[in-house]
Coordinates of N, CA and C and ligand atoms in Angstrom, one line a residue:
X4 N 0.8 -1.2 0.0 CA 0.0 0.0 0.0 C 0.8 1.3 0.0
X5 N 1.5 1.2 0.5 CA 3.0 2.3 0.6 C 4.3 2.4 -0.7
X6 N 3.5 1.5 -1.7 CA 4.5 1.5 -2.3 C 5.3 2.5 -3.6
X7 N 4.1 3.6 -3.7 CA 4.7 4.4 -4.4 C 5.9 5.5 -3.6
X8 N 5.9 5.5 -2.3 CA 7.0 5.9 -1.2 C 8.2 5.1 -0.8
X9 N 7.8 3.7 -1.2 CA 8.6 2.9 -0.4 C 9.1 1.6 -1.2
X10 N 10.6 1.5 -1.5 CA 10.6 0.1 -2.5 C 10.7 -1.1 -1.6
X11 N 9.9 -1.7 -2.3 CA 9.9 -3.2 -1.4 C 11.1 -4.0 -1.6
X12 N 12.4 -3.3 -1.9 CA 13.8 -3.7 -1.9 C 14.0 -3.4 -0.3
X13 N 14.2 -1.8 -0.5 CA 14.2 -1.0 0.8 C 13.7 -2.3 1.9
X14 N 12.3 -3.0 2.1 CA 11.9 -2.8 3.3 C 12.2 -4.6 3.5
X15 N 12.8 -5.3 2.4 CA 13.3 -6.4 2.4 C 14.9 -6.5 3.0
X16 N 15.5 -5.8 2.8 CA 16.8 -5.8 3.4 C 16.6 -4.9 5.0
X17 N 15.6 -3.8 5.0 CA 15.6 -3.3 6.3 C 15.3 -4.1 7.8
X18 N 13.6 -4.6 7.5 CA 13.2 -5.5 8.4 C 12.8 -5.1 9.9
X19 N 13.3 -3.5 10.3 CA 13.1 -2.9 11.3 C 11.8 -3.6 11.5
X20 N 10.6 -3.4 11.2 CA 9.2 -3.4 11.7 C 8.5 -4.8 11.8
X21 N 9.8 -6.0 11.7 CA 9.4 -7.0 12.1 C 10.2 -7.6 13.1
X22 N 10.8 -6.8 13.9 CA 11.7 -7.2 15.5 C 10.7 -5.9 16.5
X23 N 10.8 -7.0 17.6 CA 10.1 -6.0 18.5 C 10.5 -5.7 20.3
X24 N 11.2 -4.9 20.5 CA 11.7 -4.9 21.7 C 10.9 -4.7 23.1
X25 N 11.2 -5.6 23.9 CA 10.2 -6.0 25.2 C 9.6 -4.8 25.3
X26 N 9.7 -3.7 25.2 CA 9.5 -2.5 25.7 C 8.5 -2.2 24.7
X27 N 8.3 -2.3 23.4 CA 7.3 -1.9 22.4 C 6.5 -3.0 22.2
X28 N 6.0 -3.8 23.2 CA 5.3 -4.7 22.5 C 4.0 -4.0 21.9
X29 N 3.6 -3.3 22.0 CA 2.3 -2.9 22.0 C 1.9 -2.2 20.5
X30 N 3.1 -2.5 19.8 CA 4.0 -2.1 18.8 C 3.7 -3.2 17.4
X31 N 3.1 -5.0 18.0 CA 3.1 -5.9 17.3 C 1.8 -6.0 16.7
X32 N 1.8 -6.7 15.5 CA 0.8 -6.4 14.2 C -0.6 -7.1 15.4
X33 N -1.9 -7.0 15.2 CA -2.8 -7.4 15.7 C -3.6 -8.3 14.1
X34 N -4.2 -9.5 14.4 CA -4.9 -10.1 13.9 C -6.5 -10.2 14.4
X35 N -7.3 -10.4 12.6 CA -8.8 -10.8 12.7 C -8.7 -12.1 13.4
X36 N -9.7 -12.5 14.1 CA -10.0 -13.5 14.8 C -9.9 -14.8 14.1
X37 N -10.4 -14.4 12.8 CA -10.7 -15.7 11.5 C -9.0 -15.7 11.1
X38 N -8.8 -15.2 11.1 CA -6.9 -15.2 10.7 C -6.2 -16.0 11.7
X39 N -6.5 -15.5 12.8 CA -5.8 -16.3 14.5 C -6.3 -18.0 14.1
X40 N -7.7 -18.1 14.2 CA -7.9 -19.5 14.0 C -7.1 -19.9 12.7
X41 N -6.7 -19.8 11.8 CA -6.7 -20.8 10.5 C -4.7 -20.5 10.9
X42 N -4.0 -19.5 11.6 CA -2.4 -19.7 12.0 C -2.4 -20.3 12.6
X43 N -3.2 -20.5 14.0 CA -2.9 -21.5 15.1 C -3.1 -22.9 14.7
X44 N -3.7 -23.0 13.6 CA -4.2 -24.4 13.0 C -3.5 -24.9 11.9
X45 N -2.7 -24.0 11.1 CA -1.6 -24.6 10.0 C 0.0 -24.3 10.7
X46 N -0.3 -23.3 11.6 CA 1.7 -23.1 11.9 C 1.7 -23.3 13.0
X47 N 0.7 -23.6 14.2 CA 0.8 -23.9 15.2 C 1.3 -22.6 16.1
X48 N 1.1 -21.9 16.0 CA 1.3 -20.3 16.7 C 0.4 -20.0 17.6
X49 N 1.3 -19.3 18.7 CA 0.8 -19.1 20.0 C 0.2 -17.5 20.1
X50 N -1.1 -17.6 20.2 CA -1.5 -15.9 20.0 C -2.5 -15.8 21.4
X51 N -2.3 -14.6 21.5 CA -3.5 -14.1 23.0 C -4.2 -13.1 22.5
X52 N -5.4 -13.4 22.8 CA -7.0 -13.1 22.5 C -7.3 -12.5 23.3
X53 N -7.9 -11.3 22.6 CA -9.0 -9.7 23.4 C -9.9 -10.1 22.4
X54 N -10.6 -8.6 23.0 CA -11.5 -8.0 22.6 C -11.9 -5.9 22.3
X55 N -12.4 -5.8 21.6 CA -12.3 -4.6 21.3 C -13.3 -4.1 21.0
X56 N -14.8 -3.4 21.3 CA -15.6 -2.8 20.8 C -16.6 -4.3 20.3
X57 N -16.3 -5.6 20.6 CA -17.0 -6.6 20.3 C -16.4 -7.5 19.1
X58 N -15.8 -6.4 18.7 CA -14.6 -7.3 17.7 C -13.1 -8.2 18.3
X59 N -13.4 -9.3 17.9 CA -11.9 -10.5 18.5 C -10.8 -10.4 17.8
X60 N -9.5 -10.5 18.3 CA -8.5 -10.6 17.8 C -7.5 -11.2 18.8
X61 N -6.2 -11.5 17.6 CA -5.4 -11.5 18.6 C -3.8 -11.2 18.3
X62 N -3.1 -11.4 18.8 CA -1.9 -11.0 18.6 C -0.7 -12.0 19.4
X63 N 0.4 -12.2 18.5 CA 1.4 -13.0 19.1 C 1.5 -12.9 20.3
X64 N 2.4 -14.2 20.9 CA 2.5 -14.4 22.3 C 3.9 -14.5 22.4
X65 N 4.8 -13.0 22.1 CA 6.1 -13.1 22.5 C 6.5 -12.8 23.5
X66 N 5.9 -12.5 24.7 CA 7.0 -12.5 26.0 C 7.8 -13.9 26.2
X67 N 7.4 -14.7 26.3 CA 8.5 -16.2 26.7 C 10.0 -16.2 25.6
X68 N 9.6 -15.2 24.7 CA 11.3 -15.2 23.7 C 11.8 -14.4 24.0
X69 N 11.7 -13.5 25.2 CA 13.3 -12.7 25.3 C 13.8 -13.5 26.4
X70 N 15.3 -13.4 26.4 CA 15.9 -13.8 27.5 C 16.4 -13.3 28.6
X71 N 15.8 -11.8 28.4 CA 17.0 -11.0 29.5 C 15.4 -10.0 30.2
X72 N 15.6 -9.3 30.8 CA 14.7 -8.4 31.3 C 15.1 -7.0 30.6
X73 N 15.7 -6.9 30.1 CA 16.5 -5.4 29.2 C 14.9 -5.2 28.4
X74 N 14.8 -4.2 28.1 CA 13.6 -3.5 28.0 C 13.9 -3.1 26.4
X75 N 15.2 -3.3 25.9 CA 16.0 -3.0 24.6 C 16.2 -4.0 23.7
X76 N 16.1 -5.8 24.5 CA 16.2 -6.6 23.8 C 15.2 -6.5 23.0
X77 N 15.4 -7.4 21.3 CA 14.6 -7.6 20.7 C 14.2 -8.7 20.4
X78 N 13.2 -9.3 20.0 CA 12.8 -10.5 19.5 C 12.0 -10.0 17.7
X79 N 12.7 -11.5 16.7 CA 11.7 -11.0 15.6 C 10.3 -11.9 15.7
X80 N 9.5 -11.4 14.9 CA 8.1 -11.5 14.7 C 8.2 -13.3 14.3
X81 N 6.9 -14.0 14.6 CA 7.0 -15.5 14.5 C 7.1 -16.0 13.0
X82 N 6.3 -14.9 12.1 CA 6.6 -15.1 10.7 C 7.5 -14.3 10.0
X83 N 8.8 -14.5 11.0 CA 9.6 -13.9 9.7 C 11.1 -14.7 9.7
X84 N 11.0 -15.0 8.4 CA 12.2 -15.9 7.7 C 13.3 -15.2 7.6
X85 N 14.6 -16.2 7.8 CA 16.0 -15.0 8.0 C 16.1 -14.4 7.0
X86 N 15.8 -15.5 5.8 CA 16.1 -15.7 4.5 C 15.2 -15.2 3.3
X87 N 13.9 -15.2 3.8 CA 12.9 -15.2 2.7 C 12.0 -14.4 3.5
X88 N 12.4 -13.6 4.2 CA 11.2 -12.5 5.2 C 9.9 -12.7 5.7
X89 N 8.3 -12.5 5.6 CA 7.5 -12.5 5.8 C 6.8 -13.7 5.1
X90 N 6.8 -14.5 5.9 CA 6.0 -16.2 5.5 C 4.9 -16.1 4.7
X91 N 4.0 -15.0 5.6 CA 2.4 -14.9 5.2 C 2.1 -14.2 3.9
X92 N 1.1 -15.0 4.0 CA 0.0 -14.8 2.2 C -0.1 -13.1 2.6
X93 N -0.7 -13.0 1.7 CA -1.2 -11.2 1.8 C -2.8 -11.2 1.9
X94 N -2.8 -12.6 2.2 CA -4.7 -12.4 2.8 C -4.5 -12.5 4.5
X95 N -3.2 -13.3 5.0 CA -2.9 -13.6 6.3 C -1.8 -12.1 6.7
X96 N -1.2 -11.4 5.6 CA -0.7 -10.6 6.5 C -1.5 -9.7 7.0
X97 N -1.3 -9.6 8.4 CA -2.1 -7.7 8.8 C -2.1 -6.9 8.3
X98 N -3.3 -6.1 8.5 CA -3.3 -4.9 7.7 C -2.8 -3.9 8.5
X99 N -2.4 -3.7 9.8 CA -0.7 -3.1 10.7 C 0.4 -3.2 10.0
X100 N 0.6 -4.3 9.3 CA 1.9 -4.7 8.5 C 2.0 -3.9 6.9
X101 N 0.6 -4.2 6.6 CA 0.5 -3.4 5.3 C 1.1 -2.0 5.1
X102 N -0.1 -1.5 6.3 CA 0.0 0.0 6.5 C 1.5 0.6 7.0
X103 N 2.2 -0.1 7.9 CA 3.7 0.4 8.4 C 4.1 1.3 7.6
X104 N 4.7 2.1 7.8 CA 5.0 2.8 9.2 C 3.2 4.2 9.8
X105 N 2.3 3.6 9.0 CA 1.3 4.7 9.4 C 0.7 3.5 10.4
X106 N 0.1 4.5 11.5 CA -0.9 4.2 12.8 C -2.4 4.7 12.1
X107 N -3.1 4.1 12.5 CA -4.1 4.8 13.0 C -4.8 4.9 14.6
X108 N -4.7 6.5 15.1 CA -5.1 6.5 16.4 C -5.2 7.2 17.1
X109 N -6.3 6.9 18.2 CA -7.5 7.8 18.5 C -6.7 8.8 19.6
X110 N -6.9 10.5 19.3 CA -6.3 11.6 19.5 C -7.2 12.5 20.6
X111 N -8.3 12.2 21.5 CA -9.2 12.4 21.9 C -10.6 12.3 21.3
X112 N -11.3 13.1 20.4 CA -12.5 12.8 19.7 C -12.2 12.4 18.8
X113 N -11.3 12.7 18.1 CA -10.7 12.7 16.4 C -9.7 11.3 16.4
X114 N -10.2 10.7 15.1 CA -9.2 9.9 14.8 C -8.3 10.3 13.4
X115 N -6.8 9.6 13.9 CA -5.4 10.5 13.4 C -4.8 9.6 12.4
X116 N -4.6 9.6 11.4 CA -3.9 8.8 11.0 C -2.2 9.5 11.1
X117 N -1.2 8.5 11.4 CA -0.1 9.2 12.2 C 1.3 8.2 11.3
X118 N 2.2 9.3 11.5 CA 2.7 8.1 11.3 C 4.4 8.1 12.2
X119 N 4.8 6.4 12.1 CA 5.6 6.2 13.0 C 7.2 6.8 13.1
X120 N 7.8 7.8 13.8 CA 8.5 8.4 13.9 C 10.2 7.6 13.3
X121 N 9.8 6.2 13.7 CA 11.2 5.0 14.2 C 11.9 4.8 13.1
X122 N 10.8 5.0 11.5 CA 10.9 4.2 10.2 C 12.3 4.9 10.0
X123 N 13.3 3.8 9.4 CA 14.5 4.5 8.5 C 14.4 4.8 7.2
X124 N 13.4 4.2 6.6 CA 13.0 4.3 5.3 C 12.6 6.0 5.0
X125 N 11.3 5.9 5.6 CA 10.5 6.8 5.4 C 10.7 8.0 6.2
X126 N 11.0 8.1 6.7 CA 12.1 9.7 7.5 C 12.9 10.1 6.4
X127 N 13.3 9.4 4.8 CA 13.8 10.1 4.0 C 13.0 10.2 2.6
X128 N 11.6 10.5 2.9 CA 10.2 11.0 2.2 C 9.6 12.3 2.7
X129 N 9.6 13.2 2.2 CA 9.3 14.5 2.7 C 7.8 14.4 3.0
X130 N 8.0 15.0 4.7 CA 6.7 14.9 5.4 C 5.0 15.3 4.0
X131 N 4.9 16.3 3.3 CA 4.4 16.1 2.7 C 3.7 15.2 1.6
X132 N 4.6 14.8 1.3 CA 4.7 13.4 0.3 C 3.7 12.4 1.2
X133 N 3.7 12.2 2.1 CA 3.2 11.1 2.9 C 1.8 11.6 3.3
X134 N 1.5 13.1 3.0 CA 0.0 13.9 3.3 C -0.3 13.6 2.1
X135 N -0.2 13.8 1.1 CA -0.4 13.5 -0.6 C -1.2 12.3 -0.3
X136 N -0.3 11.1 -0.2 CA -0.3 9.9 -0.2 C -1.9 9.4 0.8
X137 N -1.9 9.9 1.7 CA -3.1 10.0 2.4 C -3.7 9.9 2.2
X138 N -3.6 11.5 1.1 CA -4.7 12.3 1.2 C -5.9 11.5 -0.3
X139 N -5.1 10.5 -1.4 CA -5.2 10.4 -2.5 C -6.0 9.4 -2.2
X140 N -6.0 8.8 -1.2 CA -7.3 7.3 -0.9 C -6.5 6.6 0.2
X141 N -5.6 6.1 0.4 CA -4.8 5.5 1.5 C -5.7 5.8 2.5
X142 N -5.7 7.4 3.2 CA -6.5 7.3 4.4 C -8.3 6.9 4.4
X143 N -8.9 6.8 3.5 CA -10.2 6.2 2.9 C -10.1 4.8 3.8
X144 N -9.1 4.3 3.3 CA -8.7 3.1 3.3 C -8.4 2.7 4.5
X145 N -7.9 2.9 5.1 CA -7.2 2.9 6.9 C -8.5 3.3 7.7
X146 N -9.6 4.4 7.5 CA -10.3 4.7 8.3 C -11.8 3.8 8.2
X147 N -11.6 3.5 7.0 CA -12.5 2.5 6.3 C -12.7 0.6 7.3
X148 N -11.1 0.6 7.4 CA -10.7 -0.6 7.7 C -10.8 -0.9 9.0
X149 N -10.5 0.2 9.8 CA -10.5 0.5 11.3 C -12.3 0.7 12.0
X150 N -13.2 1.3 11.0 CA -14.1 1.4 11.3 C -14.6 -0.9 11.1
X151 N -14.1 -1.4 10.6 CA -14.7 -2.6 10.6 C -13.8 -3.6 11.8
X152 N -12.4 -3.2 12.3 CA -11.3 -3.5 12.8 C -10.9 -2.6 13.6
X153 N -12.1 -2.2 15.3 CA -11.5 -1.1 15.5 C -10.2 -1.5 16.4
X154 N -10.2 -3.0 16.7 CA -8.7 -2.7 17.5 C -7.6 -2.6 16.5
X155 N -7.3 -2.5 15.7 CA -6.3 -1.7 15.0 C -5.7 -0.2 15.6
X156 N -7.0 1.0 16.3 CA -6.8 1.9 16.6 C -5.5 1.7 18.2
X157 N -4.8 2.9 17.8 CA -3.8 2.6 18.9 C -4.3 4.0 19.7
X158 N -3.8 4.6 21.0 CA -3.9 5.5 21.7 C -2.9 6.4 21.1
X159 N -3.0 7.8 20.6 CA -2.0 8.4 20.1 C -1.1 9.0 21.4
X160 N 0.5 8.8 20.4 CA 1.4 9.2 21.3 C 2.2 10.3 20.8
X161 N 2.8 11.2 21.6 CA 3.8 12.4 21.6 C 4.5 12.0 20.8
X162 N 5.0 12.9 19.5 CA 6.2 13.0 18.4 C 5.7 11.7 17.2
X163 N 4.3 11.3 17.2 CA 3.9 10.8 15.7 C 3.9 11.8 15.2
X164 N 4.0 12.3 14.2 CA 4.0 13.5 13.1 C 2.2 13.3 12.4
X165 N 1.1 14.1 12.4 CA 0.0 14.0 12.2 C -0.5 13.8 10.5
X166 N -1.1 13.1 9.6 CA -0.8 13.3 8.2 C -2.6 13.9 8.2
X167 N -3.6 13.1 8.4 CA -5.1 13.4 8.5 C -5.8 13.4 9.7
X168 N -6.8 13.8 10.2 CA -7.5 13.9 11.4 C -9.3 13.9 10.4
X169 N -10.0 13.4 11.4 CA -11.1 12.7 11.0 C -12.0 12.9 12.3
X170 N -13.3 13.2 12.5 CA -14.0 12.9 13.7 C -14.3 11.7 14.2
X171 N -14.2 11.0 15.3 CA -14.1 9.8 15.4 C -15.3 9.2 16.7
X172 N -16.0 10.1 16.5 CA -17.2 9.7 17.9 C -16.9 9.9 19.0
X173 N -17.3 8.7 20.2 CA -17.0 9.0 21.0 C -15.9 9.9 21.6
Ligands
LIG8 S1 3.6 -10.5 10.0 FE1 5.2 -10.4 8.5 S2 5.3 -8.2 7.9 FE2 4.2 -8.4 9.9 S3 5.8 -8.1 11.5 FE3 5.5 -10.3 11.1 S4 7.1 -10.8 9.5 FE4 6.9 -8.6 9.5

Protein backbone atom coordinates (compact mmCIF):
# COMPACT_ATOMS: atom_id res chain seq x y z
CA UNK A 1 0.00 0.00 0.00
CA UNK A 2 3.04 2.33 0.59
CA UNK A 3 4.54 1.47 -2.32
CA UNK A 4 4.68 4.42 -4.37
CA UNK A 5 6.96 5.89 -1.19
CA UNK A 6 8.61 2.93 -0.41
CA UNK A 7 10.56 0.05 -2.48
CA UNK A 8 9.89 -3.20 -1.43
CA UNK A 9 13.81 -3.71 -1.93
CA UNK A 10 14.22 -1.02 0.82
CA UNK A 11 11.92 -2.83 3.33
CA UNK A 12 13.28 -6.40 2.41
CA UNK A 13 16.79 -5.75 3.45
CA UNK A 14 15.65 -3.31 6.33
CA UNK A 15 13.16 -5.47 8.41
CA UNK A 16 13.13 -2.88 11.26
CA UNK A 17 9.21 -3.36 11.67
CA UNK A 18 9.43 -6.97 12.08
CA UNK A 19 11.67 -7.19 15.54
CA UNK A 20 10.13 -6.05 18.54
CA UNK A 21 11.74 -4.86 21.70
CA UNK A 22 10.18 -6.01 25.15
CA UNK A 23 9.54 -2.48 25.71
CA UNK A 24 7.33 -1.86 22.44
CA UNK A 25 5.25 -4.68 22.48
CA UNK A 26 2.26 -2.85 21.98
CA UNK A 27 4.01 -2.11 18.77
CA UNK A 28 3.09 -5.87 17.34
CA UNK A 29 0.78 -6.38 14.22
CA UNK A 30 -2.82 -7.37 15.67
CA UNK A 31 -4.88 -10.07 13.89
CA UNK A 32 -8.80 -10.83 12.71
CA UNK A 33 -10.01 -13.53 14.79
CA UNK A 34 -10.65 -15.68 11.46
CA UNK A 35 -6.88 -15.21 10.67
CA UNK A 36 -5.77 -16.30 14.47
CA UNK A 37 -7.89 -19.45 14.01
CA UNK A 38 -6.68 -20.77 10.49
CA UNK A 39 -2.36 -19.75 12.03
CA UNK A 40 -2.87 -21.54 15.10
CA UNK A 41 -4.20 -24.40 13.03
CA UNK A 42 -1.58 -24.60 10.02
CA UNK A 43 1.69 -23.14 11.93
CA UNK A 44 0.75 -23.91 15.23
CA UNK A 45 1.35 -20.32 16.74
CA UNK A 46 0.77 -19.14 20.00
CA UNK A 47 -1.53 -15.94 20.03
CA UNK A 48 -3.47 -14.09 23.04
CA UNK A 49 -6.99 -13.08 22.45
CA UNK A 50 -9.03 -9.69 23.40
CA UNK A 51 -11.51 -8.05 22.55
CA UNK A 52 -12.27 -4.64 21.29
CA UNK A 53 -15.59 -2.77 20.79
CA UNK A 54 -16.96 -6.58 20.26
CA UNK A 55 -14.60 -7.34 17.73
CA UNK A 56 -11.90 -10.50 18.45
CA UNK A 57 -8.48 -10.55 17.77
CA UNK A 58 -5.38 -11.47 18.61
CA UNK A 59 -1.95 -10.97 18.64
CA UNK A 60 1.43 -13.00 19.05
CA UNK A 61 2.48 -14.41 22.25
CA UNK A 62 6.12 -13.06 22.53
CA UNK A 63 7.01 -12.55 26.04
CA UNK A 64 8.55 -16.22 26.68
CA UNK A 65 11.34 -15.15 23.72
CA UNK A 66 13.33 -12.68 25.32
CA UNK A 67 15.95 -13.77 27.55
CA UNK A 68 16.96 -10.99 29.52
CA UNK A 69 14.70 -8.36 31.30
CA UNK A 70 16.53 -5.38 29.22
CA UNK A 71 13.62 -3.47 28.03
CA UNK A 72 15.96 -2.95 24.56
CA UNK A 73 16.23 -6.63 23.82
CA UNK A 74 14.64 -7.58 20.67
CA UNK A 75 12.81 -10.46 19.49
CA UNK A 76 11.73 -10.96 15.58
CA UNK A 77 8.11 -11.50 14.68
CA UNK A 78 7.02 -15.55 14.47
CA UNK A 79 6.64 -15.14 10.70
CA UNK A 80 9.63 -13.92 9.74
CA UNK A 81 12.25 -15.90 7.68
CA UNK A 82 16.03 -15.01 7.98
CA UNK A 83 16.08 -15.67 4.53
CA UNK A 84 12.86 -15.19 2.75
CA UNK A 85 11.18 -12.51 5.18
CA UNK A 86 7.52 -12.55 5.80
CA UNK A 87 6.00 -16.17 5.54
CA UNK A 88 2.38 -14.95 5.19
CA UNK A 89 0.01 -14.79 2.20
CA UNK A 90 -1.25 -11.24 1.77
CA UNK A 91 -4.69 -12.36 2.76
CA UNK A 92 -2.88 -13.57 6.30
CA UNK A 93 -0.74 -10.59 6.52
CA UNK A 94 -2.06 -7.67 8.84
CA UNK A 95 -3.27 -4.91 7.68
CA UNK A 96 -0.73 -3.13 10.67
CA UNK A 97 1.90 -4.66 8.54
CA UNK A 98 0.50 -3.39 5.27
CA UNK A 99 0.04 0.04 6.49
CA UNK A 100 3.70 0.43 8.39
CA UNK A 101 5.02 2.81 9.17
CA UNK A 102 1.30 4.67 9.45
CA UNK A 103 -0.86 4.16 12.79
CA UNK A 104 -4.14 4.79 13.03
CA UNK A 105 -5.07 6.50 16.41
CA UNK A 106 -7.53 7.78 18.52
CA UNK A 107 -6.31 11.65 19.54
CA UNK A 108 -9.21 12.44 21.87
CA UNK A 109 -12.53 12.76 19.69
CA UNK A 110 -10.69 12.67 16.36
CA UNK A 111 -9.18 9.89 14.81
CA UNK A 112 -5.40 10.55 13.35
CA UNK A 113 -3.90 8.78 11.04
CA UNK A 114 -0.07 9.20 12.16
CA UNK A 115 2.74 8.07 11.29
CA UNK A 116 5.65 6.21 13.01
CA UNK A 117 8.51 8.44 13.92
CA UNK A 118 11.23 5.00 14.22
CA UNK A 119 10.94 4.18 10.21
CA UNK A 120 14.53 4.55 8.55
CA UNK A 121 13.03 4.35 5.31
CA UNK A 122 10.47 6.78 5.40
CA UNK A 123 12.06 9.72 7.50
CA UNK A 124 13.84 10.12 4.02
CA UNK A 125 10.20 11.02 2.19
CA UNK A 126 9.33 14.47 2.70
CA UNK A 127 6.68 14.94 5.41
CA UNK A 128 4.45 16.11 2.71
CA UNK A 129 4.71 13.38 0.26
CA UNK A 130 3.22 11.14 2.86
CA UNK A 131 0.05 13.91 3.27
CA UNK A 132 -0.40 13.51 -0.65
CA UNK A 133 -0.34 9.94 -0.23
CA UNK A 134 -3.08 9.99 2.39
CA UNK A 135 -4.73 12.30 1.20
CA UNK A 136 -5.16 10.43 -2.47
CA UNK A 137 -7.28 7.30 -0.86
CA UNK A 138 -4.77 5.50 1.50
CA UNK A 139 -6.47 7.28 4.40
CA UNK A 140 -10.22 6.21 2.94
CA UNK A 141 -8.70 3.10 3.29
CA UNK A 142 -7.22 2.88 6.92
CA UNK A 143 -10.29 4.71 8.31
CA UNK A 144 -12.49 2.47 6.33
CA UNK A 145 -10.71 -0.58 7.71
CA UNK A 146 -10.53 0.50 11.25
CA UNK A 147 -14.14 1.37 11.35
CA UNK A 148 -14.73 -2.61 10.55
CA UNK A 149 -11.31 -3.48 12.84
CA UNK A 150 -11.47 -1.14 15.51
CA UNK A 151 -8.67 -2.75 17.47
CA UNK A 152 -6.30 -1.74 15.03
CA UNK A 153 -6.81 1.95 16.62
CA UNK A 154 -3.85 2.65 18.94
CA UNK A 155 -3.93 5.51 21.69
CA UNK A 156 -1.99 8.35 20.07
CA UNK A 157 1.44 9.21 21.34
CA UNK A 158 3.76 12.45 21.64
CA UNK A 159 6.16 12.97 18.36
CA UNK A 160 3.89 10.85 15.71
CA UNK A 161 4.05 13.48 13.12
CA UNK A 162 0.05 13.97 12.18
CA UNK A 163 -0.80 13.27 8.24
CA UNK A 164 -5.06 13.43 8.47
CA UNK A 165 -7.53 13.94 11.38
CA UNK A 166 -11.10 12.72 10.95
CA UNK A 167 -14.04 12.92 13.73
CA UNK A 168 -14.11 9.78 15.35
CA UNK A 169 -17.18 9.74 17.88
CA UNK A 170 -16.97 9.02 21.02
S1 LIG B 1 3.58 -10.50 10.04
FE1 LIG B 1 5.16 -10.41 8.45
S2 LIG B 1 5.32 -8.21 7.90
FE2 LIG B 1 4.22 -8.36 9.86
S3 LIG B 1 5.80 -8.12 11.46
FE3 LIG B 1 5.55 -10.32 11.07
S4 LIG B 1 7.11 -10.84 9.52
FE4 LIG B 1 6.86 -8.60 9.52
Amino acid sequence: MLSKVLEKSTCAECRFCCSFKRGSLWETPLFPKETVERLKKDRNVDFVLDETEGYEYGRMSLEGEYRTEDENEETPCMFLDGSRGCVLSDEDKPFDCKIWPLRIMRDGRELVIALTPTCPAINRVPLERMKELVEEGLGDTIYDYAARHPFIIKQYREGFPVLMRRNGGS
